[in-house]
PDB file of C-alpha atoms in Angstrom:
ATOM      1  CA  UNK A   1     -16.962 -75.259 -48.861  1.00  0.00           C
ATOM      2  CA  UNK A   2     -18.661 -73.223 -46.157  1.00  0.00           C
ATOM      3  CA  UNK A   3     -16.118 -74.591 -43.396  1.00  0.00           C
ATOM      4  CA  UNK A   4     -13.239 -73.924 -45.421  1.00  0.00           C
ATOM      5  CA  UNK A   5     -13.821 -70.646 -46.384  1.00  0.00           C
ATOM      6  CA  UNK A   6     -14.047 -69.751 -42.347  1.00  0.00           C
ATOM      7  CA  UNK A   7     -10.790 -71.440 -41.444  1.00  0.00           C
ATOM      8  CA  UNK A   8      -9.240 -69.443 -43.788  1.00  0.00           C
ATOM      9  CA  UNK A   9     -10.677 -66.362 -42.331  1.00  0.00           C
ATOM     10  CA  UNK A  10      -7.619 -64.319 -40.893  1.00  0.00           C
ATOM     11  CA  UNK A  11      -8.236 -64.301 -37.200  1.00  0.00           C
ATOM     12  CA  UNK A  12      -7.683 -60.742 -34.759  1.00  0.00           C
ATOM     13  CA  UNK A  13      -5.130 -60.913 -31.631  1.00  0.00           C
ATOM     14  CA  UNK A  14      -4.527 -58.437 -28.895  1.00  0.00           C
ATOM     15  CA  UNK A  15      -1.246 -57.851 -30.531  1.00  0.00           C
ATOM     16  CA  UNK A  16      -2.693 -56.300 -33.895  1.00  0.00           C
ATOM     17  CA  UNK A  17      -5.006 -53.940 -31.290  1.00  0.00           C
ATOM     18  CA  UNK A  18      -1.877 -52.732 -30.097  1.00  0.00           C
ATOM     19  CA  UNK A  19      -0.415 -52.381 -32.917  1.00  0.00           C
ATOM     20  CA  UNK A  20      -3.272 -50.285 -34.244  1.00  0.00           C
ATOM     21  CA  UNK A  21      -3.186 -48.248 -30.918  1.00  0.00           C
ATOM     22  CA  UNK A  22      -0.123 -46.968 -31.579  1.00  0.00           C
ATOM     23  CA  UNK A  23      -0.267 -47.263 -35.144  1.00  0.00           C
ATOM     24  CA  UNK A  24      -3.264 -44.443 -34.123  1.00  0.00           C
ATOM     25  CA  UNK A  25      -0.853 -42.486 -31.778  1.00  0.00           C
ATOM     26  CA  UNK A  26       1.788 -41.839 -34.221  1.00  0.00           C
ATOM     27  CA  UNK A  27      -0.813 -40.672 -36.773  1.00  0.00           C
ATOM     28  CA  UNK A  28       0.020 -37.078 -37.657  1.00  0.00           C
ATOM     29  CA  UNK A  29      -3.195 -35.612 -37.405  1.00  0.00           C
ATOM     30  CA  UNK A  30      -3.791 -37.091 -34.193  1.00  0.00           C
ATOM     31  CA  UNK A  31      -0.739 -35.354 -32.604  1.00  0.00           C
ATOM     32  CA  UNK A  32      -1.859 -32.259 -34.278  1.00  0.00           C
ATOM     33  CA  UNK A  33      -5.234 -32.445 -32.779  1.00  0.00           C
ATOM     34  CA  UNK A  34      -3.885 -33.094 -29.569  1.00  0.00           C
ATOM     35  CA  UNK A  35      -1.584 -29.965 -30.050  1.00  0.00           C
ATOM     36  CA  UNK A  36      -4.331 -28.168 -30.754  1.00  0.00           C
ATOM     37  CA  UNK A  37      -6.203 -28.979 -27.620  1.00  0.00           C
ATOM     38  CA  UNK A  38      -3.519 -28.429 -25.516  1.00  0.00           C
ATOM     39  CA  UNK A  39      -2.222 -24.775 -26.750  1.00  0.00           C
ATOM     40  CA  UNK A  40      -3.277 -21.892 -24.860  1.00  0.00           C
ATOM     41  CA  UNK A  41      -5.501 -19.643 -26.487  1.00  0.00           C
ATOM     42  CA  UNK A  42      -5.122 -16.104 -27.490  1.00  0.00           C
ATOM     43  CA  UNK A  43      -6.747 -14.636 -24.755  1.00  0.00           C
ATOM     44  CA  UNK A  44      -5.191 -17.069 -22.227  1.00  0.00           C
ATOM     45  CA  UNK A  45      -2.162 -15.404 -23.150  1.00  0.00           C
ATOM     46  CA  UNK A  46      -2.971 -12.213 -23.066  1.00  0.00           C
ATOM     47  CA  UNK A  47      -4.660 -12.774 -19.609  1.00  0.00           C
ATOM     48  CA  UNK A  48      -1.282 -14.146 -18.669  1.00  0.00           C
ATOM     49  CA  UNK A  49       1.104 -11.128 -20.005  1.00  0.00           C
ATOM     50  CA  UNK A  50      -1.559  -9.168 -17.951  1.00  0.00           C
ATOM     51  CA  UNK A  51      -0.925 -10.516 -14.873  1.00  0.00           C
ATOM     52  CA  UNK A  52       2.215 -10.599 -14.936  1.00  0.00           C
ATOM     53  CA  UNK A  53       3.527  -6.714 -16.041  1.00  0.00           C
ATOM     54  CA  UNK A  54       0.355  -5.950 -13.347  1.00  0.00           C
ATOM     55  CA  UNK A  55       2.278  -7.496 -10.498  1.00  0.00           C
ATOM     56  CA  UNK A  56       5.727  -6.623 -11.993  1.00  0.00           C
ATOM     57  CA  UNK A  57       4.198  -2.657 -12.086  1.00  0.00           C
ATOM     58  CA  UNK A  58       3.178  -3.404  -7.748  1.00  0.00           C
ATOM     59  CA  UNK A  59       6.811  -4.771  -7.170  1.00  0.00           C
ATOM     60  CA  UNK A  60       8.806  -1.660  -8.345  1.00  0.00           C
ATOM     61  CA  UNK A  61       6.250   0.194  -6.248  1.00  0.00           C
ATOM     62  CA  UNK A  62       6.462  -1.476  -3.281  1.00  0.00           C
ATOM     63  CA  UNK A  63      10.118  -1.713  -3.796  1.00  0.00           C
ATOM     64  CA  UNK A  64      10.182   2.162  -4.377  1.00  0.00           C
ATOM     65  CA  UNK A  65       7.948   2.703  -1.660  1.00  0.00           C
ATOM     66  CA  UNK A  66      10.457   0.486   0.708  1.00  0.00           C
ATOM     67  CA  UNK A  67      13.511   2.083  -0.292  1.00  0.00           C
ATOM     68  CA  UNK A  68      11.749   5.700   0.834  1.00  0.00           C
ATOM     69  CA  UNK A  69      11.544   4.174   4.154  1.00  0.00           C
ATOM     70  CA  UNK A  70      14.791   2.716   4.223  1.00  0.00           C
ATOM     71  CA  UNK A  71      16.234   6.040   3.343  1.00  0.00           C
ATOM     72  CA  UNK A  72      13.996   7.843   5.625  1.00  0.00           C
ATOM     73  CA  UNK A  73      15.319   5.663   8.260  1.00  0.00           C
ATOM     74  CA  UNK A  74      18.789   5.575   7.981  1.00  0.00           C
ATOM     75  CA  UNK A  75      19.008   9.330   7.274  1.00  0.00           C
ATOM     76  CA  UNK A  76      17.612  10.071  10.394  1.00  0.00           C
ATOM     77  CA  UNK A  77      20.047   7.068  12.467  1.00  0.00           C
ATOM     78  CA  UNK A  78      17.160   5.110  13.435  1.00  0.00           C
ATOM     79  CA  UNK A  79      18.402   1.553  12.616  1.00  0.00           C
ATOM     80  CA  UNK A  80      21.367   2.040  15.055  1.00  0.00           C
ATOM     81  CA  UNK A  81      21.823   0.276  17.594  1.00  0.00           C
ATOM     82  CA  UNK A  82      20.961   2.872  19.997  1.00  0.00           C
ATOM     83  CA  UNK A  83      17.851   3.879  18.997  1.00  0.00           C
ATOM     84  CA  UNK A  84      16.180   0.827  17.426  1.00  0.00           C
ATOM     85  CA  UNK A  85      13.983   1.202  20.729  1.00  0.00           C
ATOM     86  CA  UNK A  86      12.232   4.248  19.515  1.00  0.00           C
ATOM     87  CA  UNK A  87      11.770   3.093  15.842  1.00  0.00           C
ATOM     88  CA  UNK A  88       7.908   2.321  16.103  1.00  0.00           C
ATOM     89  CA  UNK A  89       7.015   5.885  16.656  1.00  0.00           C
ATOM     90  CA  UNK A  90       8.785   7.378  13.320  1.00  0.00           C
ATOM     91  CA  UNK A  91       5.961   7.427  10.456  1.00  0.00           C
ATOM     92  CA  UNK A  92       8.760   6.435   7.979  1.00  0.00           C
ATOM     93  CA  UNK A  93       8.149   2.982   9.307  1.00  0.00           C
ATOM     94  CA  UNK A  94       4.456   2.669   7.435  1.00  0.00           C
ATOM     95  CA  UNK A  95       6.609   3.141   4.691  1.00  0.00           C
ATOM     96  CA  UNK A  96       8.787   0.445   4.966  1.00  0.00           C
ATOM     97  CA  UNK A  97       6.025  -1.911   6.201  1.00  0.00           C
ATOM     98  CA  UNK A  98       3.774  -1.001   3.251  1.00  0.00           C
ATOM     99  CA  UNK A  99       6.812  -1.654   0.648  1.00  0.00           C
ATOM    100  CA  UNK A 100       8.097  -4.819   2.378  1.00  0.00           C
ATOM    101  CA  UNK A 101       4.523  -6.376   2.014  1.00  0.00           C
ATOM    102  CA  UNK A 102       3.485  -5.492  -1.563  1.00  0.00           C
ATOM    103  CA  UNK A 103       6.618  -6.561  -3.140  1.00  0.00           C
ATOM    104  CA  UNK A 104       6.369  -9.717  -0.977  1.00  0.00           C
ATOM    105  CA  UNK A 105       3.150 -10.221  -2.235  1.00  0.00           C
ATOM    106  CA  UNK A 106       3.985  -8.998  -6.278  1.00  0.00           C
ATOM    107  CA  UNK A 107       7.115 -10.615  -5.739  1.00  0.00           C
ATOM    108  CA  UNK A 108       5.380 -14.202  -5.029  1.00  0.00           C
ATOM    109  CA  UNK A 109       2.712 -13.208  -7.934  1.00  0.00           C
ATOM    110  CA  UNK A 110       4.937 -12.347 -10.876  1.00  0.00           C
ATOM    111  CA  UNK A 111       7.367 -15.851  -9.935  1.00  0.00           C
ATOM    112  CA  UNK A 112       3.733 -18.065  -9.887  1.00  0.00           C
ATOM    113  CA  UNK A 113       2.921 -16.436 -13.200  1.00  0.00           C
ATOM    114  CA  UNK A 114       6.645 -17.160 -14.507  1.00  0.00           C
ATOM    115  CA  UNK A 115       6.616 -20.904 -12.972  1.00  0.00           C
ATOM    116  CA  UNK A 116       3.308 -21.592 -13.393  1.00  0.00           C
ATOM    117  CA  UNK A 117       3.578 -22.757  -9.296  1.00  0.00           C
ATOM    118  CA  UNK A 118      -0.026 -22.957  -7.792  1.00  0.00           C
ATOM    119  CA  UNK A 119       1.763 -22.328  -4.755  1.00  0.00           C
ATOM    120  CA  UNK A 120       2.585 -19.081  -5.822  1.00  0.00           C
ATOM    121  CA  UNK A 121      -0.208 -18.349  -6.608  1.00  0.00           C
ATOM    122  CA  UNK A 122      -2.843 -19.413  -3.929  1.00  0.00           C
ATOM    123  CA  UNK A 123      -0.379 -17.011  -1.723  1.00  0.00           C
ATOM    124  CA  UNK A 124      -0.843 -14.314  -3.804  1.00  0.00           C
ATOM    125  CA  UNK A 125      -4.946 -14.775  -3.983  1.00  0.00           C
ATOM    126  CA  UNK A 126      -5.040 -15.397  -0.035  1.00  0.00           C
ATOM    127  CA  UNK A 127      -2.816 -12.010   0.292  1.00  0.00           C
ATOM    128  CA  UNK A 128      -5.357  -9.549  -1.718  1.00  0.00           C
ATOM    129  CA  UNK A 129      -8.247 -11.470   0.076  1.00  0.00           C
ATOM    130  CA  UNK A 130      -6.773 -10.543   3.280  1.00  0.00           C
ATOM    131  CA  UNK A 131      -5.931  -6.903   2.423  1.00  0.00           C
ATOM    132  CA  UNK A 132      -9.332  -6.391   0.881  1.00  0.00           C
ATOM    133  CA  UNK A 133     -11.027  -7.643   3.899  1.00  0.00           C
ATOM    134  CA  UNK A 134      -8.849  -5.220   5.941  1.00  0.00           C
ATOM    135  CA  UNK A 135      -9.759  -2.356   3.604  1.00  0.00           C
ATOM    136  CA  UNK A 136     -12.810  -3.346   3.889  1.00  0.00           C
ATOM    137  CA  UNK A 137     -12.761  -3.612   7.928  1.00  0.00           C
ATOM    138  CA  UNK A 138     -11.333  -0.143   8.420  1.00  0.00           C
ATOM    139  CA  UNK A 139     -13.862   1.481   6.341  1.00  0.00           C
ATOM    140  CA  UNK A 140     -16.709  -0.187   8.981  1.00  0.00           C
ATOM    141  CA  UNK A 141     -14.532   1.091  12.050  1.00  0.00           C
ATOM    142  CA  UNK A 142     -14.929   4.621  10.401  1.00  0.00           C
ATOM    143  CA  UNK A 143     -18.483   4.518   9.769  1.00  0.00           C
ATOM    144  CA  UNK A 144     -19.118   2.672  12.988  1.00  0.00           C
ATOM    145  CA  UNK A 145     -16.430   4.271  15.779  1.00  0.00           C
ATOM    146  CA  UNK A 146     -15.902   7.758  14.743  1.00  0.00           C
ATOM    147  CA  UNK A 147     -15.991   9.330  17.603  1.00  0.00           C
ATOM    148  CA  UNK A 148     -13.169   6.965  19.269  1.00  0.00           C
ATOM    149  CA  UNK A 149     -10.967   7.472  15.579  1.00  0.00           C
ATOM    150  CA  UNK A 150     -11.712  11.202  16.229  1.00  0.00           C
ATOM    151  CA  UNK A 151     -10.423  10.811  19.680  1.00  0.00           C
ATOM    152  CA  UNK A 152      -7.555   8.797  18.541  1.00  0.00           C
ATOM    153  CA  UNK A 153      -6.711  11.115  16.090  1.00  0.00           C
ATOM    154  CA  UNK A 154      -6.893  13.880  18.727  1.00  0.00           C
ATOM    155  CA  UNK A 155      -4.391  11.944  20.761  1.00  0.00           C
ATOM    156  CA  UNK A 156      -2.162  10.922  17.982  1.00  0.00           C
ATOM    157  CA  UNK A 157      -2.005  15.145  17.585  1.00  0.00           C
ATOM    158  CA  UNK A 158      -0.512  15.863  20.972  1.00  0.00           C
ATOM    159  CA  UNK A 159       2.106  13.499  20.593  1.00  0.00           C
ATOM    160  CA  UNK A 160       2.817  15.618  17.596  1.00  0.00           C
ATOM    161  CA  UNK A 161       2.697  18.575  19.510  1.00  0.00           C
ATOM    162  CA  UNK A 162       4.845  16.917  22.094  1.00  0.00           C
ATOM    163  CA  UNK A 163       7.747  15.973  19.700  1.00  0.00           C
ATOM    164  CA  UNK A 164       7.881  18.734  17.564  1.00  0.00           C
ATOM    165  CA  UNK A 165      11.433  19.345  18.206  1.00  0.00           C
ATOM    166  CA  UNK A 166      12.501  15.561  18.439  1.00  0.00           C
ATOM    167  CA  UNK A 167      11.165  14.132  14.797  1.00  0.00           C
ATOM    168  CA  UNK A 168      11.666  16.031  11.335  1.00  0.00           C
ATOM    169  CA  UNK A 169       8.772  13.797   9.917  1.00  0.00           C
ATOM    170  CA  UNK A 170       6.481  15.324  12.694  1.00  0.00           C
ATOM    171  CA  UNK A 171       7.811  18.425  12.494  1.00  0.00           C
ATOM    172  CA  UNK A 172       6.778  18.235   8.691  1.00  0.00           C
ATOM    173  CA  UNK A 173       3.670  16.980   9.167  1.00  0.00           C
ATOM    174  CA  UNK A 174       2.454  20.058  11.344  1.00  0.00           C
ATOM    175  CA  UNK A 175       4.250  22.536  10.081  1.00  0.00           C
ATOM    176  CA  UNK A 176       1.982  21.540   6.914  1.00  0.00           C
ATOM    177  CA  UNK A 177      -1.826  21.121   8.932  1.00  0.00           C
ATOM    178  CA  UNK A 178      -1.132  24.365  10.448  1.00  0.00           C
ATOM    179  CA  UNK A 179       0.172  26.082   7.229  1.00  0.00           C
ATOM    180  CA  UNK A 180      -2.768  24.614   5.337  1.00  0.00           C
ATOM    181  CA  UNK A 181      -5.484  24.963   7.414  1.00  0.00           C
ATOM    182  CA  UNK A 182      -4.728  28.164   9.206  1.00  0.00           C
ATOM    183  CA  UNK A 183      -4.715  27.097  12.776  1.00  0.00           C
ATOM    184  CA  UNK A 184      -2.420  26.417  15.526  1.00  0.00           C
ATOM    185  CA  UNK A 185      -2.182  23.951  18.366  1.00  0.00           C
ATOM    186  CA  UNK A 186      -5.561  21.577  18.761  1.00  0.00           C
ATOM    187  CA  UNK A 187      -8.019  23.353  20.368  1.00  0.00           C
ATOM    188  CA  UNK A 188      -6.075  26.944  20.815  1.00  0.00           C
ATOM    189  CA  UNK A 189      -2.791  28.156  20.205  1.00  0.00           C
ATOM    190  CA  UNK A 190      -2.149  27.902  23.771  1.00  0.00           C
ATOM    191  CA  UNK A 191      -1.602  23.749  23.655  1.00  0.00           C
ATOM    192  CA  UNK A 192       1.717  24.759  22.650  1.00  0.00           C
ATOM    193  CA  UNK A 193       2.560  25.832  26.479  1.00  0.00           C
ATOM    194  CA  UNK A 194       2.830  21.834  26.692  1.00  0.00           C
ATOM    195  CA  UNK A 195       5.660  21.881  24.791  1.00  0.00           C
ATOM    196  CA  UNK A 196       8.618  21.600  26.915  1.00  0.00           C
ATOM    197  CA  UNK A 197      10.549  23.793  24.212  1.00  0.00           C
ATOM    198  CA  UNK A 198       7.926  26.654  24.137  1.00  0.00           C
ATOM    199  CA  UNK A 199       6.944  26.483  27.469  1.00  0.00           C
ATOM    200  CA  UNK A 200       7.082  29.843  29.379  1.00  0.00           C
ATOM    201  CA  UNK A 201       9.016  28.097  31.998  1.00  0.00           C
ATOM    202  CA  UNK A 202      11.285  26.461  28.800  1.00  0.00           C
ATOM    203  CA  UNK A 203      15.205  28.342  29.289  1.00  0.00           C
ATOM    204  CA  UNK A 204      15.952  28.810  25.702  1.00  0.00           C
ATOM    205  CA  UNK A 205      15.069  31.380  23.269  1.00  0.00           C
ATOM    206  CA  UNK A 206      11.897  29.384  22.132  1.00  0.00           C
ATOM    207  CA  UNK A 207      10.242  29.902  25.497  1.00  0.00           C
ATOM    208  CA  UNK A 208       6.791  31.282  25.277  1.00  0.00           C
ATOM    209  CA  UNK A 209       6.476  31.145  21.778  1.00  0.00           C
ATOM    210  CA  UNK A 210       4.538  28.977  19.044  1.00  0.00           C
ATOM    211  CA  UNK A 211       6.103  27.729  15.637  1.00  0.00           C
ATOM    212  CA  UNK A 212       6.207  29.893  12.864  1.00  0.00           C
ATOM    213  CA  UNK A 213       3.981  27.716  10.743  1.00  0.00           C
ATOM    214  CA  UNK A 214       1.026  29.833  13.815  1.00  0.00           C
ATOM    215  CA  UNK A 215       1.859  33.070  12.076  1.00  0.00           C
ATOM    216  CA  UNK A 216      -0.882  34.563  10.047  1.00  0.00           C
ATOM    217  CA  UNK A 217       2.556  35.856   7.735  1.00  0.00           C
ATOM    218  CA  UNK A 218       5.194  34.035   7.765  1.00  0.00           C
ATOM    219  CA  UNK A 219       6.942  34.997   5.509  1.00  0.00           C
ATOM    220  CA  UNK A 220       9.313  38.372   5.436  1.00  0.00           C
ATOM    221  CA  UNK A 221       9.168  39.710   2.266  1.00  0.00           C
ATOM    222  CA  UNK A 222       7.223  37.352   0.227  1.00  0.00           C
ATOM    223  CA  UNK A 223       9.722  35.072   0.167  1.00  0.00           C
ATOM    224  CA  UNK A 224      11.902  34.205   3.393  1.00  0.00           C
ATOM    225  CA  UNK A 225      10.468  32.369   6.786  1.00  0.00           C
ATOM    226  CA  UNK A 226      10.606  34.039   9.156  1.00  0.00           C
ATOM    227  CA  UNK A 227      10.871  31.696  12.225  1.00  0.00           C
ATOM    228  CA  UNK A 228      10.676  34.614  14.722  1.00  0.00           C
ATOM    229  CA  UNK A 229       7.867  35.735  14.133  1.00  0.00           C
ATOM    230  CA  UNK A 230       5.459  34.146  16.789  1.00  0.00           C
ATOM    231  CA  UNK A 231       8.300  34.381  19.189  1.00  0.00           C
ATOM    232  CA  UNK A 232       6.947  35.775  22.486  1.00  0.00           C
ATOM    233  CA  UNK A 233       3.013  35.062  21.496  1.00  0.00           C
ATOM    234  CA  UNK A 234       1.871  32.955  24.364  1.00  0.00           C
ATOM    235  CA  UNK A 235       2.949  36.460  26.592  1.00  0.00           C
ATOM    236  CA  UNK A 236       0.563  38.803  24.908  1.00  0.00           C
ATOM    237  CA  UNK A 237      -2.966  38.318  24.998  1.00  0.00           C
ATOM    238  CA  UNK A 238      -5.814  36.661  22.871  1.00  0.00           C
ATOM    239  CA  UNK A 239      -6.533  40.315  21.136  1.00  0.00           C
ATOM    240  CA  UNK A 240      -2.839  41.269  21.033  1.00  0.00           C
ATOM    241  CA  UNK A 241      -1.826  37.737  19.593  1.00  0.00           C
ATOM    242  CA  UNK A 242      -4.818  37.502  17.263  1.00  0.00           C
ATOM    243  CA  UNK A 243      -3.011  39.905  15.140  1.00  0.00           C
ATOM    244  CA  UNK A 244       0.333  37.752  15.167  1.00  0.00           C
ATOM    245  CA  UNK A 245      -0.812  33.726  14.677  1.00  0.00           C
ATOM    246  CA  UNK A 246      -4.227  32.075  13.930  1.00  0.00           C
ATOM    247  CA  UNK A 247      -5.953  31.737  17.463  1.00  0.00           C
ATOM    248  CA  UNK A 248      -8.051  28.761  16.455  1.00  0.00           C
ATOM    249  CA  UNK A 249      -6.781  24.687  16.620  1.00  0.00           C
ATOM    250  CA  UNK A 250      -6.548  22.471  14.121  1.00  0.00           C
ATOM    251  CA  UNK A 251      -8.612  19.711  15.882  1.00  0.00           C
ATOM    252  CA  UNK A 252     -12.071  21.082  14.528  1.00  0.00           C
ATOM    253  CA  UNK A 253     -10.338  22.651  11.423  1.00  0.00           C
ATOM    254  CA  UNK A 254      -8.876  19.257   9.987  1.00  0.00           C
ATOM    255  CA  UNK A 255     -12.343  17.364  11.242  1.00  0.00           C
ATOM    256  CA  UNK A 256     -14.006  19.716   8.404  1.00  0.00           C
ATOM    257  CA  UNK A 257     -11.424  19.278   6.023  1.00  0.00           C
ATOM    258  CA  UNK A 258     -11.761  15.296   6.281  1.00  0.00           C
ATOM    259  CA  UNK A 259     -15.449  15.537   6.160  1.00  0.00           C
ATOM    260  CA  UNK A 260     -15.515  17.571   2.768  1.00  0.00           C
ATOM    261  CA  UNK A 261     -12.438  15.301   1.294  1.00  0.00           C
ATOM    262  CA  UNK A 262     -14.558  12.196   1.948  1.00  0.00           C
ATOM    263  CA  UNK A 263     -16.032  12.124  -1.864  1.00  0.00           C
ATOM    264  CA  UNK A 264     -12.397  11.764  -2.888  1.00  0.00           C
ATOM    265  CA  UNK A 265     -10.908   9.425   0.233  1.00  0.00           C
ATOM    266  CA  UNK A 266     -13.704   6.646  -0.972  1.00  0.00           C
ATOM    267  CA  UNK A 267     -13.165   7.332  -4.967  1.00  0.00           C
ATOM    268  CA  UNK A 268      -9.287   6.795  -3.872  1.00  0.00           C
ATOM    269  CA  UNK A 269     -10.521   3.948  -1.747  1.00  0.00           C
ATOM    270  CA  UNK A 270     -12.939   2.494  -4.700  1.00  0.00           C
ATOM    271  CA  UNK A 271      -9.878   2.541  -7.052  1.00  0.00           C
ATOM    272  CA  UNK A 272      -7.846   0.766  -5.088  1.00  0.00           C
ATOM    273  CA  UNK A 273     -10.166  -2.011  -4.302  1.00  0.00           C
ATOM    274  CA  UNK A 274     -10.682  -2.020  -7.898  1.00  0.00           C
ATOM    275  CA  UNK A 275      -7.078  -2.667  -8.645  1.00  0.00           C
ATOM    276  CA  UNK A 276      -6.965  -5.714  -6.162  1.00  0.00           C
ATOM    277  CA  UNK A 277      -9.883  -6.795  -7.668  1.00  0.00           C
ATOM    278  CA  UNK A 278      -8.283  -6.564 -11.073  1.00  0.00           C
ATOM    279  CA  UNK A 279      -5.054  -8.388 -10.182  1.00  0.00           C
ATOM    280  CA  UNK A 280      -7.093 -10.665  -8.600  1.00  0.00           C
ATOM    281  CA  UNK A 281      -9.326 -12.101 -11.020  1.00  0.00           C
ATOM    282  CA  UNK A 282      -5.936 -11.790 -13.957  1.00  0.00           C
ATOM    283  CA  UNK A 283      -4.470 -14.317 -11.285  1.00  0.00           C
ATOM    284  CA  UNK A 284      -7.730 -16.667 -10.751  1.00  0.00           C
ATOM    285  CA  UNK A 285      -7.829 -16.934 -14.700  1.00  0.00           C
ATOM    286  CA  UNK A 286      -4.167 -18.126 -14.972  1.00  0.00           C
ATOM    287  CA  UNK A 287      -4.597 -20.222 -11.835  1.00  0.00           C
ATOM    288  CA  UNK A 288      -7.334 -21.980 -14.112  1.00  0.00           C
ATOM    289  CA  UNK A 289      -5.495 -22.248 -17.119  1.00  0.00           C
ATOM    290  CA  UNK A 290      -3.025 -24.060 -14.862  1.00  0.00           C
ATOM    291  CA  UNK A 291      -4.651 -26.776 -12.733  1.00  0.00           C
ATOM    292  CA  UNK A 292      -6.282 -28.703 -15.718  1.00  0.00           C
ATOM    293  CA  UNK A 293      -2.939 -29.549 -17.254  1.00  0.00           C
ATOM    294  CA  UNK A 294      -1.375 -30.858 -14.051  1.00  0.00           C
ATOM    295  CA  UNK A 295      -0.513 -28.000 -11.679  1.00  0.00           C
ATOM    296  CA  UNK A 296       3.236 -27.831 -10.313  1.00  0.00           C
ATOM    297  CA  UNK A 297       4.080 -26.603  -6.906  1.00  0.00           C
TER     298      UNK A 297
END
C-alpha cells in the first residue's frame, strides 16, 4: 500500500519552476513592490529640480554676461578684421571669456540633469573642481606674492595712463579711480607728462594738461564737466597746481582702498565658493541617483 501511495505522488519538473517564476513575476504586488523600489523619492526630486533651475539661473548669466562683451566689442569695431590684432588688450574681453565659460559649463549641467547623461555631468563636476582650485590658487598668489601683484598692478596702471585716449573702457576705468579716490596719475600728477596727448611737447590743445577727472572741481556749476579745467596744470607749479587737481597718485591711494575692502573681497569670495560648492554637491546627489539604475552616456 506504502509503494502505491508514492507512485502516485505527483512528481515536480523544471517546467512547473518556471512556470511558478513567472507565475511570481506577473504577480501584482510584486510589480508594485518593484515600482516602489525603483521610484525616486521626494527629496531625490527636489534635489533634482534644484539642480537644474541652479544651473539654468548660471546660464542666463553667463549668457548675459557674454552678450555685454559681445556688445562691448562690436560697438567699439574690435572683431573687424583690422583690428582683431589688438583685441587682447580691451577689458571687454574678460567679459566675453567669463560668459562663454559659465554657460558652457551650466549649459553641459542643466542638459546632464535633463538626460540624465553621466557624461554631462562628470564635465560639469570636473569644471567647478577646476575653477575652485583656481579660486583657490589666486587667493595663495595674493597672500604669498603681493608685492609682485602690487607691482603688476602698478604696471597694468601705466598702460592705462598710456592709452587714455585710445580705449573708452580705460578711459572709464580712470576717469572713475581718480574721481573716487581723489588722486591723479600713479605716484604724482606729473606721470601724465608720459602721455603723448598731454605731453608738453604734445601739438594739440591737450598739451601740458591732465584729465579733468585731476580737478579738485570738476564740475562748473554743480552740474556740467568741465573738461578744461586742468588744462595747462603740468605748466604751473606744485603750490600753484595744488589749488587746481589733487597732487597725490593713485598708486598708494587705491593700495589703501584694497586693503580696507578686503573684509568684503573674501565675504564676496566666500559666497562664491559657496555657490560652486552648492551646485556642486545638487549635481553629485543626482549623479548618484543616476549610476545605480544603469547610467546613460
Amino acid at each position: 500500500m506504502q509503494t502505491s501511495r508514492l507512485v502516485e505522488l505527483p512528481q515536480s519538473s523544471d517546467d512547473d519552476d518556471d512556470i511558478s517564476l513567472l507565475g511570481d513575476a506577473d504577480d501584482p504586488v510584486a510589480k508594485h513592490n518593484t515600482e516602489e523600489w525603483c521610484k525616486p523619492s521626494a527629496f531625490s526630486r527636489c534635489v533634482w529640480h534644484l539642480a537644474f533651475l541652479w544651473n539654468l539661473l548660471f546660464l542666463l548669466l553667463g549668457l548675459l554676461t557674454l552678450g555685454i562683451g559681445v556688445w562691448g566689442l562690436l560697438a567699439k569695431g574690435w572683431l573687424q578684421g583690422e583690428r582683431l590684432a589688438s583685441l587682447g588688450s580691451d577689458p571687454m574681453l574678460l567679459f566675453v571669456l567669463a560668459g562663454l565659460g559659465a554657460s558652457t559649463v551650466s549649459l553641459a549641467g542643466c542638459l546632464g540633469v535633463l538626460r540624465s547623461s553621466t557624461c554631462l555631468l562628470r564635465f560639469f563636476v570636473g569644471a567647478v573642481l577646476a575653477f575652485v582650485g583656481l579660486e583657490v590658487l589666486g587667493g595663495l598668489l595674493l597672500l604669498v606674492a603681493r608685492q609682485r601683484l602690487r607691482d603688476a598692478l602698478q604696471d597694468a596702471l601705466l598702460l592705462c595712463l598710456l592709452r587714455y585716449q585710445e580705449e573708452p573702457d580705460l578711459r572709464f576705468l580712470v576717469d572713475e579711480v581718480q574721481r573716487s579716490l581723489r588722486c591723479c596719475g600713479l605716484s604724482s600728477y606729473r606721470d601724465w607728462e608720459s602721455n603723448p596727448y598731454f605731453n608738453c611737447s604734445a601739438p594739440g590743445v591737450q598739451a601740458c594738461s591732465v584729465p579733468a577727472s585731476c580737478c579738485l572741481d570738476p564740475r562748473q556749476n554743480g552740474s556740467i564737466i568741465n573738461d578744461q579745467c586742468a588744462f595747462g596744470v603740468l605748466h604751473l607749479g606744485d603750490m600753484a597746481a595744488a589749488g587746481v587737481v589733487h597732487l597725490g597718485g593713485c598708486v598708494v591711494q587705491l593700495g589703501a582702498w584694497l586693503r580696507g575692502q578686503a573684509g568684503g573681497i573674501a565675504t564676496g569670495a566666500a559666497v562664491l565658493v559657496l555657490l560652486e560648492a552648492t551646485g556642486l554637491l545638487l549635481v553629485l546627489k543626482v549623479l548618484a541617483d543616476i549610476v545605480p539604475g544603469g547610467a546613460r552616456g
